[in-house]
mmCIF file of C-alpha atoms and ligand atoms in Angstrom:
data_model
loop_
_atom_site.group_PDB
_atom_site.id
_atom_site.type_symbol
_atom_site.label_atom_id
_atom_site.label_comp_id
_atom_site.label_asym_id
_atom_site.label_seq_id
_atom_site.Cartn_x
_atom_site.Cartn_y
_atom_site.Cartn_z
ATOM 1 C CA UNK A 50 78.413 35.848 114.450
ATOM 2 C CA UNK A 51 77.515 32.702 112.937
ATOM 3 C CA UNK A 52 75.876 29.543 115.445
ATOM 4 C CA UNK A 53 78.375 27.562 117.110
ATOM 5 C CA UNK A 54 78.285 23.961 115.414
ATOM 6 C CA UNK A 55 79.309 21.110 118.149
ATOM 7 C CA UNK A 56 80.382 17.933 116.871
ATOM 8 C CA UNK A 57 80.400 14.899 119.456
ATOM 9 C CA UNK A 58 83.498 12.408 118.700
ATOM 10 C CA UNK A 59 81.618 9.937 120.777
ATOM 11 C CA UNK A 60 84.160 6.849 120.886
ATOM 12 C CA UNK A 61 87.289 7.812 118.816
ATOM 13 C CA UNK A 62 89.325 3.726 118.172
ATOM 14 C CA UNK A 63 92.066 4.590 120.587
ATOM 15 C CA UNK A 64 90.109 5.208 124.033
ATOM 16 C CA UNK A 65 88.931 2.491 125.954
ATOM 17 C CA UNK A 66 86.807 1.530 129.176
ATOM 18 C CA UNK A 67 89.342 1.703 131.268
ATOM 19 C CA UNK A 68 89.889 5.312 130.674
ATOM 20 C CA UNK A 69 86.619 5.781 130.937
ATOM 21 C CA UNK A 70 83.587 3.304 131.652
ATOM 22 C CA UNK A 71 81.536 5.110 129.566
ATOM 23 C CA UNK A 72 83.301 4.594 126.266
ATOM 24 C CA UNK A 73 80.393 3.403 123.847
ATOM 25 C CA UNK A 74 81.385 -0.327 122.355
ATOM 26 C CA UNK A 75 77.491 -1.611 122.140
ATOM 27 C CA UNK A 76 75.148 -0.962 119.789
ATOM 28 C CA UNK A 77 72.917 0.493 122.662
ATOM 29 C CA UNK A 78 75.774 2.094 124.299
ATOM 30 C CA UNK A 79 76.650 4.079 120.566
ATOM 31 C CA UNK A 80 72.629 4.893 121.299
ATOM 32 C CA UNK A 81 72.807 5.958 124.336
ATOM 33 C CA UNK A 82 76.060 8.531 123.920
ATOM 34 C CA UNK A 83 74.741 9.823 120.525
ATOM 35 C CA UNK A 84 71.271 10.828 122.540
ATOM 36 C CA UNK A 85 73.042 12.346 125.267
ATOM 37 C CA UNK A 86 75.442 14.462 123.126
ATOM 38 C CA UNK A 87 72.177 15.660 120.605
ATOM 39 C CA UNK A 88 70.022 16.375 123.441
ATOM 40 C CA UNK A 89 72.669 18.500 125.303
ATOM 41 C CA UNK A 90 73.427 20.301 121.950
ATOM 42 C CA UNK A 91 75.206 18.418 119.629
ATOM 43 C CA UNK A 92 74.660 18.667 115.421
ATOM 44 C CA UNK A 93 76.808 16.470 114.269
ATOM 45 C CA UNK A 94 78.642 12.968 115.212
ATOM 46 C CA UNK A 95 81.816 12.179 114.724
ATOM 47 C CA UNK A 96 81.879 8.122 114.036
ATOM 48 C CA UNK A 97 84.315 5.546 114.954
ATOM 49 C CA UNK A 98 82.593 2.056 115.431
ATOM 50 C CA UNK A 99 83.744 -0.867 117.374
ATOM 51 C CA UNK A 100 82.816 -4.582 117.854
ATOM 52 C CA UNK A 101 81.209 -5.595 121.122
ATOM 53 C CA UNK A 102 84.380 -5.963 123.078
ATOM 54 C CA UNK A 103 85.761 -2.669 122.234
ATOM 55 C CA UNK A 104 88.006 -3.960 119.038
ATOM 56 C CA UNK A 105 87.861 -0.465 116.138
ATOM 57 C CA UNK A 106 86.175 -1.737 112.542
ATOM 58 C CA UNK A 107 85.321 -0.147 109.760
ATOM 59 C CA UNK A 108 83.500 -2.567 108.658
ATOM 60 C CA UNK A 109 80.423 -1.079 106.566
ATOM 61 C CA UNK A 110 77.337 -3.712 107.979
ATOM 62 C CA UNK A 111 78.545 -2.562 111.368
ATOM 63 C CA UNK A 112 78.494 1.468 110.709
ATOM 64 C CA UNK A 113 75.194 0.622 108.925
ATOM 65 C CA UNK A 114 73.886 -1.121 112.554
ATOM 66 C CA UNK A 115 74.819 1.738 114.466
ATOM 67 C CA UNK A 116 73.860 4.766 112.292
ATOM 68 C CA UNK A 117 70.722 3.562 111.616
ATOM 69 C CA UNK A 118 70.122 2.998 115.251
ATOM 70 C CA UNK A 119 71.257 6.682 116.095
ATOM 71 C CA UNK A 120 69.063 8.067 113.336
ATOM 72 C CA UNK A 121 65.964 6.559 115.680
ATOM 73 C CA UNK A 122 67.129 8.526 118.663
ATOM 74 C CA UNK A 123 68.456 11.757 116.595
ATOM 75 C CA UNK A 124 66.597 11.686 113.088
ATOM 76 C CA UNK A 125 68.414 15.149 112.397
ATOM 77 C CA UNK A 126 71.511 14.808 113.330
ATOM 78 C CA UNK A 127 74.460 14.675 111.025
ATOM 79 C CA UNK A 128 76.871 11.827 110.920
ATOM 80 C CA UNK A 129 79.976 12.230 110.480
ATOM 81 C CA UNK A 130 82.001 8.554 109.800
ATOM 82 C CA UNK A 131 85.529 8.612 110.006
ATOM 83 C CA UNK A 132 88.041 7.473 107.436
ATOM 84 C CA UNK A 133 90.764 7.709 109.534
ATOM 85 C CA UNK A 134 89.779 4.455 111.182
ATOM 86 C CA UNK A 135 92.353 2.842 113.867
ATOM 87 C CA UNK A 136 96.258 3.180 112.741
ATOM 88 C CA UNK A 137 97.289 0.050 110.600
ATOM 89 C CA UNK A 138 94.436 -0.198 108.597
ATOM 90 C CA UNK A 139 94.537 -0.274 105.015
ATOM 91 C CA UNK A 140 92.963 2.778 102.912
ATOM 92 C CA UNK A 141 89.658 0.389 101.646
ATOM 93 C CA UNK A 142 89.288 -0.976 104.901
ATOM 94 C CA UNK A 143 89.316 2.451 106.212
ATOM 95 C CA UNK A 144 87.325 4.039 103.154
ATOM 96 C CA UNK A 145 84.217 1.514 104.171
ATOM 97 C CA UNK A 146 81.676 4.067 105.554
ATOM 98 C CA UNK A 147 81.637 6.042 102.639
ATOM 99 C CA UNK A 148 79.971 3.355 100.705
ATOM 100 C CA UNK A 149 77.000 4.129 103.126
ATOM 101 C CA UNK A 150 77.119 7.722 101.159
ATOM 102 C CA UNK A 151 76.873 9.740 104.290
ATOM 103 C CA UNK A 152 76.673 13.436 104.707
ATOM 104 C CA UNK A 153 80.107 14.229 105.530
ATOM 105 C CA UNK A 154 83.351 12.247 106.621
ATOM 106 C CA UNK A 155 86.555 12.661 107.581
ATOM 107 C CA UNK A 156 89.755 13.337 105.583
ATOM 108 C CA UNK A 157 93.260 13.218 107.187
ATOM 109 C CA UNK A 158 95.360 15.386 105.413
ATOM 110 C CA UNK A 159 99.392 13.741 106.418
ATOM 111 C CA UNK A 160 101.096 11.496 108.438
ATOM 112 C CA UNK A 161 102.651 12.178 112.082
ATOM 113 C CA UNK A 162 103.479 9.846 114.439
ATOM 114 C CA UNK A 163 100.620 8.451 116.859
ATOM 115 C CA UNK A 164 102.566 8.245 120.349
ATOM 116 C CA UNK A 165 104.897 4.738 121.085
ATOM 117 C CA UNK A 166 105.933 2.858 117.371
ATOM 118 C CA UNK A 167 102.695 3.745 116.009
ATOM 119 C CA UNK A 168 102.799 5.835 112.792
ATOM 120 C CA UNK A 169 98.858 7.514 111.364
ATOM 121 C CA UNK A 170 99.297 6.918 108.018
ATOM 122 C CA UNK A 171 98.355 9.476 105.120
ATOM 123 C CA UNK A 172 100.921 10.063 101.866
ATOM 124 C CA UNK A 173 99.514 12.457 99.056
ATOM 125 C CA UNK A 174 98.090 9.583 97.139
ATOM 126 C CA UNK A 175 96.103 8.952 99.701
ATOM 127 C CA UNK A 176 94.556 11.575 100.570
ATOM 128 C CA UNK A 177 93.965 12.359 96.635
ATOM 129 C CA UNK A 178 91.552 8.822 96.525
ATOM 130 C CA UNK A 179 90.506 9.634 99.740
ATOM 131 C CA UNK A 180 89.140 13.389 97.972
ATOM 132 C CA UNK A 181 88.401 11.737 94.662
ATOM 133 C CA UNK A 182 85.855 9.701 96.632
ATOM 134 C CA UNK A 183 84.168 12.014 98.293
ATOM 135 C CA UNK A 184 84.022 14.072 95.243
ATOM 136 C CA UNK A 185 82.222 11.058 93.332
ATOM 137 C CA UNK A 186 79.708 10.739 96.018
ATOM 138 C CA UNK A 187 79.153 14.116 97.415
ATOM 139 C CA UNK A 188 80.407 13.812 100.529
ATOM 140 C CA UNK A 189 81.507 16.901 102.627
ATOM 141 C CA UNK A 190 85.201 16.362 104.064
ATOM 142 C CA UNK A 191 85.872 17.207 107.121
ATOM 143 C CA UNK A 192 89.622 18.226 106.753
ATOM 144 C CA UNK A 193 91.400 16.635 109.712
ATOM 145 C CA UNK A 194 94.675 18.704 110.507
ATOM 146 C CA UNK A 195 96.797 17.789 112.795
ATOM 147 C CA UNK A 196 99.877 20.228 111.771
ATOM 148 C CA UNK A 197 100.429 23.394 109.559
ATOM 149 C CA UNK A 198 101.843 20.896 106.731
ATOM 150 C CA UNK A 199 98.325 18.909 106.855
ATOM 151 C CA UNK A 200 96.751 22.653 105.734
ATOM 152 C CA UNK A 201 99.643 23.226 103.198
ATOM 153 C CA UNK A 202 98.749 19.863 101.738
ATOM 154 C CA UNK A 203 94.541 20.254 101.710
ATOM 155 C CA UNK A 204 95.186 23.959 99.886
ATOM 156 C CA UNK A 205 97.626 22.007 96.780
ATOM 157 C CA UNK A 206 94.813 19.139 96.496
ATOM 158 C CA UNK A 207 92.091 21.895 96.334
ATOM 159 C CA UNK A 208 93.875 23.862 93.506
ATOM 160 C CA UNK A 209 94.367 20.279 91.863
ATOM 161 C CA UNK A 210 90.791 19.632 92.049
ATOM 162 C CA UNK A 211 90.804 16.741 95.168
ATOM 163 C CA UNK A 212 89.513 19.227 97.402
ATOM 164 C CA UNK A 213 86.565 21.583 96.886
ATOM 165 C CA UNK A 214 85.936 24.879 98.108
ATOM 166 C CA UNK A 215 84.460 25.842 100.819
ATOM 167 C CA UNK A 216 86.771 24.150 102.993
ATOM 168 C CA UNK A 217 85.873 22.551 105.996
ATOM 169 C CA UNK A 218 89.011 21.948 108.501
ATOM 170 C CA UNK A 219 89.648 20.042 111.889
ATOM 171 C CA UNK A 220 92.354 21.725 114.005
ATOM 172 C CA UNK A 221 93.310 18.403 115.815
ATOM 173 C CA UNK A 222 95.337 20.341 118.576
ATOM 174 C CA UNK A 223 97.802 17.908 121.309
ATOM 175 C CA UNK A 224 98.028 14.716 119.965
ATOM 176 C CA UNK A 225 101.259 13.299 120.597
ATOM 177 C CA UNK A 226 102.882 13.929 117.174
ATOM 178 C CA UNK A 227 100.905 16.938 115.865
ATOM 179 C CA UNK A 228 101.198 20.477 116.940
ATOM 180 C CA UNK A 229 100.078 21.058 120.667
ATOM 181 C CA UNK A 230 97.417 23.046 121.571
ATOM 182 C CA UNK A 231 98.845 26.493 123.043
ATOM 183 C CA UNK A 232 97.109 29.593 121.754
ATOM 184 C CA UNK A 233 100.030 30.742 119.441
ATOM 185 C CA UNK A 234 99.476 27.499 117.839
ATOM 186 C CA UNK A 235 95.774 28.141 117.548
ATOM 187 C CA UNK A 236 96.673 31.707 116.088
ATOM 188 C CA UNK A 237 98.913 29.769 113.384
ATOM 189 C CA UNK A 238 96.324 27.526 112.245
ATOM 190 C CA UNK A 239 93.650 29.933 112.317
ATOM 191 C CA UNK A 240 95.529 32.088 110.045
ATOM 192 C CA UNK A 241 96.757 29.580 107.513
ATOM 193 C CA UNK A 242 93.377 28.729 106.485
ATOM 194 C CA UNK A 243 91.328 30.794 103.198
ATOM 195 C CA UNK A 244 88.847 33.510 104.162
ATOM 196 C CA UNK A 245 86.181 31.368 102.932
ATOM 197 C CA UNK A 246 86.727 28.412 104.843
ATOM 198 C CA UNK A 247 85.501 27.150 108.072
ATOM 199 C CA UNK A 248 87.074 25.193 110.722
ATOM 200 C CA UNK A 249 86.143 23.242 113.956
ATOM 201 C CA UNK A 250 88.899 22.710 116.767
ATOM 202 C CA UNK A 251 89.314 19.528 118.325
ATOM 203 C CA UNK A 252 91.670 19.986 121.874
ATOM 204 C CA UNK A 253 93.448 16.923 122.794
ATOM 205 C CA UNK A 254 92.845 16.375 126.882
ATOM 206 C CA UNK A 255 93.685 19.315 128.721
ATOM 207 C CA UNK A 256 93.516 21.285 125.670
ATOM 208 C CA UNK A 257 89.643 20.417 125.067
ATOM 209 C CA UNK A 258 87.956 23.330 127.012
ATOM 210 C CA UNK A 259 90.695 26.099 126.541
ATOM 211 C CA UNK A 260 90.844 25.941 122.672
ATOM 212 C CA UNK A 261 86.777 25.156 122.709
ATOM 213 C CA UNK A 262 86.546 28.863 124.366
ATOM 214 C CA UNK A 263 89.081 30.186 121.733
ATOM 215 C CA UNK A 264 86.725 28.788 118.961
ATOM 216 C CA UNK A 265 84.098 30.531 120.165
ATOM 217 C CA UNK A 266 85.679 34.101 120.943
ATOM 218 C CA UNK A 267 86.560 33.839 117.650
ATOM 219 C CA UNK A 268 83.569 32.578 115.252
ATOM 220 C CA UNK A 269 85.396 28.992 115.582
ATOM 221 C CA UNK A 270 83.427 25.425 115.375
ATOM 222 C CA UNK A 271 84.072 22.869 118.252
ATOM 223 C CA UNK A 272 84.303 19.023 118.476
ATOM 224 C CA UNK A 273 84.266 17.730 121.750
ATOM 225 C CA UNK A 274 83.915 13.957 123.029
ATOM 226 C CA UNK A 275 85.604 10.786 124.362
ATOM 227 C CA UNK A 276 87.605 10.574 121.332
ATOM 228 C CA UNK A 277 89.481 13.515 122.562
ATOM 229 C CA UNK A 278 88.977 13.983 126.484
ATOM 230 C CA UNK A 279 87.329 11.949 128.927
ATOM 231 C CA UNK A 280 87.261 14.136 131.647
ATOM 232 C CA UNK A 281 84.470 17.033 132.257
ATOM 233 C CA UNK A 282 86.853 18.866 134.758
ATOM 234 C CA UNK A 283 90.571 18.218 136.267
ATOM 235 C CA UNK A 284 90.637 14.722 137.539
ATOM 236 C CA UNK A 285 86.981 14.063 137.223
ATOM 237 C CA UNK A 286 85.500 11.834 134.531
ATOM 238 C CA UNK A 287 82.652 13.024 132.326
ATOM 239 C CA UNK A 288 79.660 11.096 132.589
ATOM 240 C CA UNK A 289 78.751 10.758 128.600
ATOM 241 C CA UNK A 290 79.420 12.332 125.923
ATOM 242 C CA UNK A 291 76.268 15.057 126.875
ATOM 243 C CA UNK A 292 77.954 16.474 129.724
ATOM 244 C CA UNK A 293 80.994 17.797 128.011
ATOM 245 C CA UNK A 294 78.657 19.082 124.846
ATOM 246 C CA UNK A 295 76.440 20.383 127.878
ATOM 247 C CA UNK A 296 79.889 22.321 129.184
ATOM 248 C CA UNK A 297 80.679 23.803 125.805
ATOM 249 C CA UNK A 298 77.094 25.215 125.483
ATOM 250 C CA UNK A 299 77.114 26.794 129.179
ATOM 251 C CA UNK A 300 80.235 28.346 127.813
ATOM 252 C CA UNK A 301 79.152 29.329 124.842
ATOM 253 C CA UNK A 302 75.607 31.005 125.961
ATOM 254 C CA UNK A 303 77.933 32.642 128.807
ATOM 255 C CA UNK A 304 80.121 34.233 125.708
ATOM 256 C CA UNK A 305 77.007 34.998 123.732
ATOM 257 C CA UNK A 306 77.414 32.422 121.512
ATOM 258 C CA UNK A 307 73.953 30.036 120.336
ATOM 259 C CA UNK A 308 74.317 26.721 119.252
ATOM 260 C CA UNK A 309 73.700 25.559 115.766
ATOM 261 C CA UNK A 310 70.439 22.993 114.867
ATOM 262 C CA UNK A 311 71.385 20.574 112.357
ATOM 263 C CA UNK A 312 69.446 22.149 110.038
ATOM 264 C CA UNK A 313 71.039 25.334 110.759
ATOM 265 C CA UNK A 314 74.782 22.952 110.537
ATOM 266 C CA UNK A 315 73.765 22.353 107.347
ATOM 267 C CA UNK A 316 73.045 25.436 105.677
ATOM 268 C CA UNK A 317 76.246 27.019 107.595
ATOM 269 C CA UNK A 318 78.843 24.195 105.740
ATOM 270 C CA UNK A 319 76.721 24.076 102.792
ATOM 271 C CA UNK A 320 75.708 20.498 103.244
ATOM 272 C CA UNK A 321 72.171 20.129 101.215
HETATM 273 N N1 KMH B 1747 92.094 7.064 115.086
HETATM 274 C C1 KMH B 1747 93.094 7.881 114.481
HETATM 275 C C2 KMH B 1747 94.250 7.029 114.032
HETATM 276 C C3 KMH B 1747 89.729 10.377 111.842
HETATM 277 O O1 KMH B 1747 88.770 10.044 112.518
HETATM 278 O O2 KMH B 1747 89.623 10.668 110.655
HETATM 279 C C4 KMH B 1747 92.579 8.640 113.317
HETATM 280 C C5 KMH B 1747 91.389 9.471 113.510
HETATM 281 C C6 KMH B 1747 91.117 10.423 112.426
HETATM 282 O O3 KMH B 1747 90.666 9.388 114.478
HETATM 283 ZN ZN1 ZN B 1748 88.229 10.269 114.629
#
């Protein structure tokens, strides 16, 4: 079986300090999370950025700060912006990291509803510029999925050129609004995607661990991170970022399972 590629989702835009302390907002705080999550295992990071009091940007200087700054800690490791950004945002505001050509970045395949009023954004025209860009500059998308439809809509874009093969997918399982993150939903997703793609799983709270171990039964890719779960057990808060990627890896050595290098994270999605 392949390595087992962990990404970190370090910060996320939604989750705060009062959820968890730890929450990165600070340049050194982005440092400090994105060393704890490489050293305990982690190839790639998934990006959101914020201003010092916590507020989500995109803005481009700001991503340029704080990736540079990780690259000092973790010269391998892959970044990973997002383009999904903070709901409300509009697509060029959101589309600022890519400027920065980075390895690979996000791309949110449809719209659901984000919990309360709030509405995640995504109509086909967006997510065709959204491919067409990454396309120009050689980007590898991450294909975030937080349904069945998002995969239906990723597999029309790739035969219409948006998307190119192999696929790369996020099963974003338990947001409030997507599909939830019970095994038969796992089995669905799993199944919908082509034979040569490969996917990552990204459990929403209580789902984090459960669909982590799934993912790596089963060949899968895990994310793991603040963006998704702040707690490293029931009722007890992780730490950083390194102590959940340190769980997943216990788990995965325990399953026979050995965690992907960057290098190796490369080679596996065909990132060069
Ligand atoms: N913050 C969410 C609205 C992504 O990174 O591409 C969108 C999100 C997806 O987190
Ligand atoms: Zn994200």
């Amino acid at each position: 079986m392949e390595k087992l590629i962990i990404t970190a989702a370090i910060s996320g835009a939604e989750v705060t300090k009062e959820m968890n302390p730890a929450v990165p907002y600070t340049k050194e705080e982005f440092v400090r999370e994105a060393k704890s999550a490489c050293d305990a295992g982690a190839s790639i990071i998934h990006l959101h950025v914020r201003l010092d009091d916590g507020t989500p940007t995109q803005d481009k200087a700001r991503f340029k700060e704080i990736m540079d700054a990780i690259y000092t800690v973790c010269p391998d490791v892959i970044i990973q912006p997002s383009t999904g950004g903070a709901v409300g945002m509009s697509n060029d505001e959101r589309l600022q990291p890519t400027e920065l050509n980075p390895e690979m970045a996000t791309l949110d395949c449809g719209t659901l509803n984000f919990g309360g009023d709030e509405i995640f954004e995504n109509t086909e025209n967006t997510i065709k510029y959204f491919g067409q860009r990454m396309i120009e500059r050689g980007i590898k998308p991450e294909l975030e999925v937080f349904d069945k439809s998002m995969i239906d809509m990723a597999l029309r874009l790739h035969k219409k050129g948006y998307i190119k093969s192999p696929m790369h997918f996020d099963f974003v399982m338990g947001v409030n609004g997507g599909i939830a993150g019970e095994l038969r939903d796992f089995v669905f997703l799993r199944g919908s995607i082509p034979a040569d793609a490969t996917y990552t799983v990204a459990g929403i709270g209580r789902f984090e661990f459960p669909l982590a171990v799934v993912a790596i039964i089963d060949g899968g890719h895990v994310r793991m991170g603040f963006e998704d779960n702040v707690y490293l057990s029931k009722g007890v808060l992780a730490k950083s970022n390194g102590e959940l990627v340190g769980k997943v890896v216990r788990l995965a050595k325990e399953l026979g399972r050995e965690i992907a290098t960057p290098a190796e994270t490369r080679k596996i999605l065909g990132i060069n």
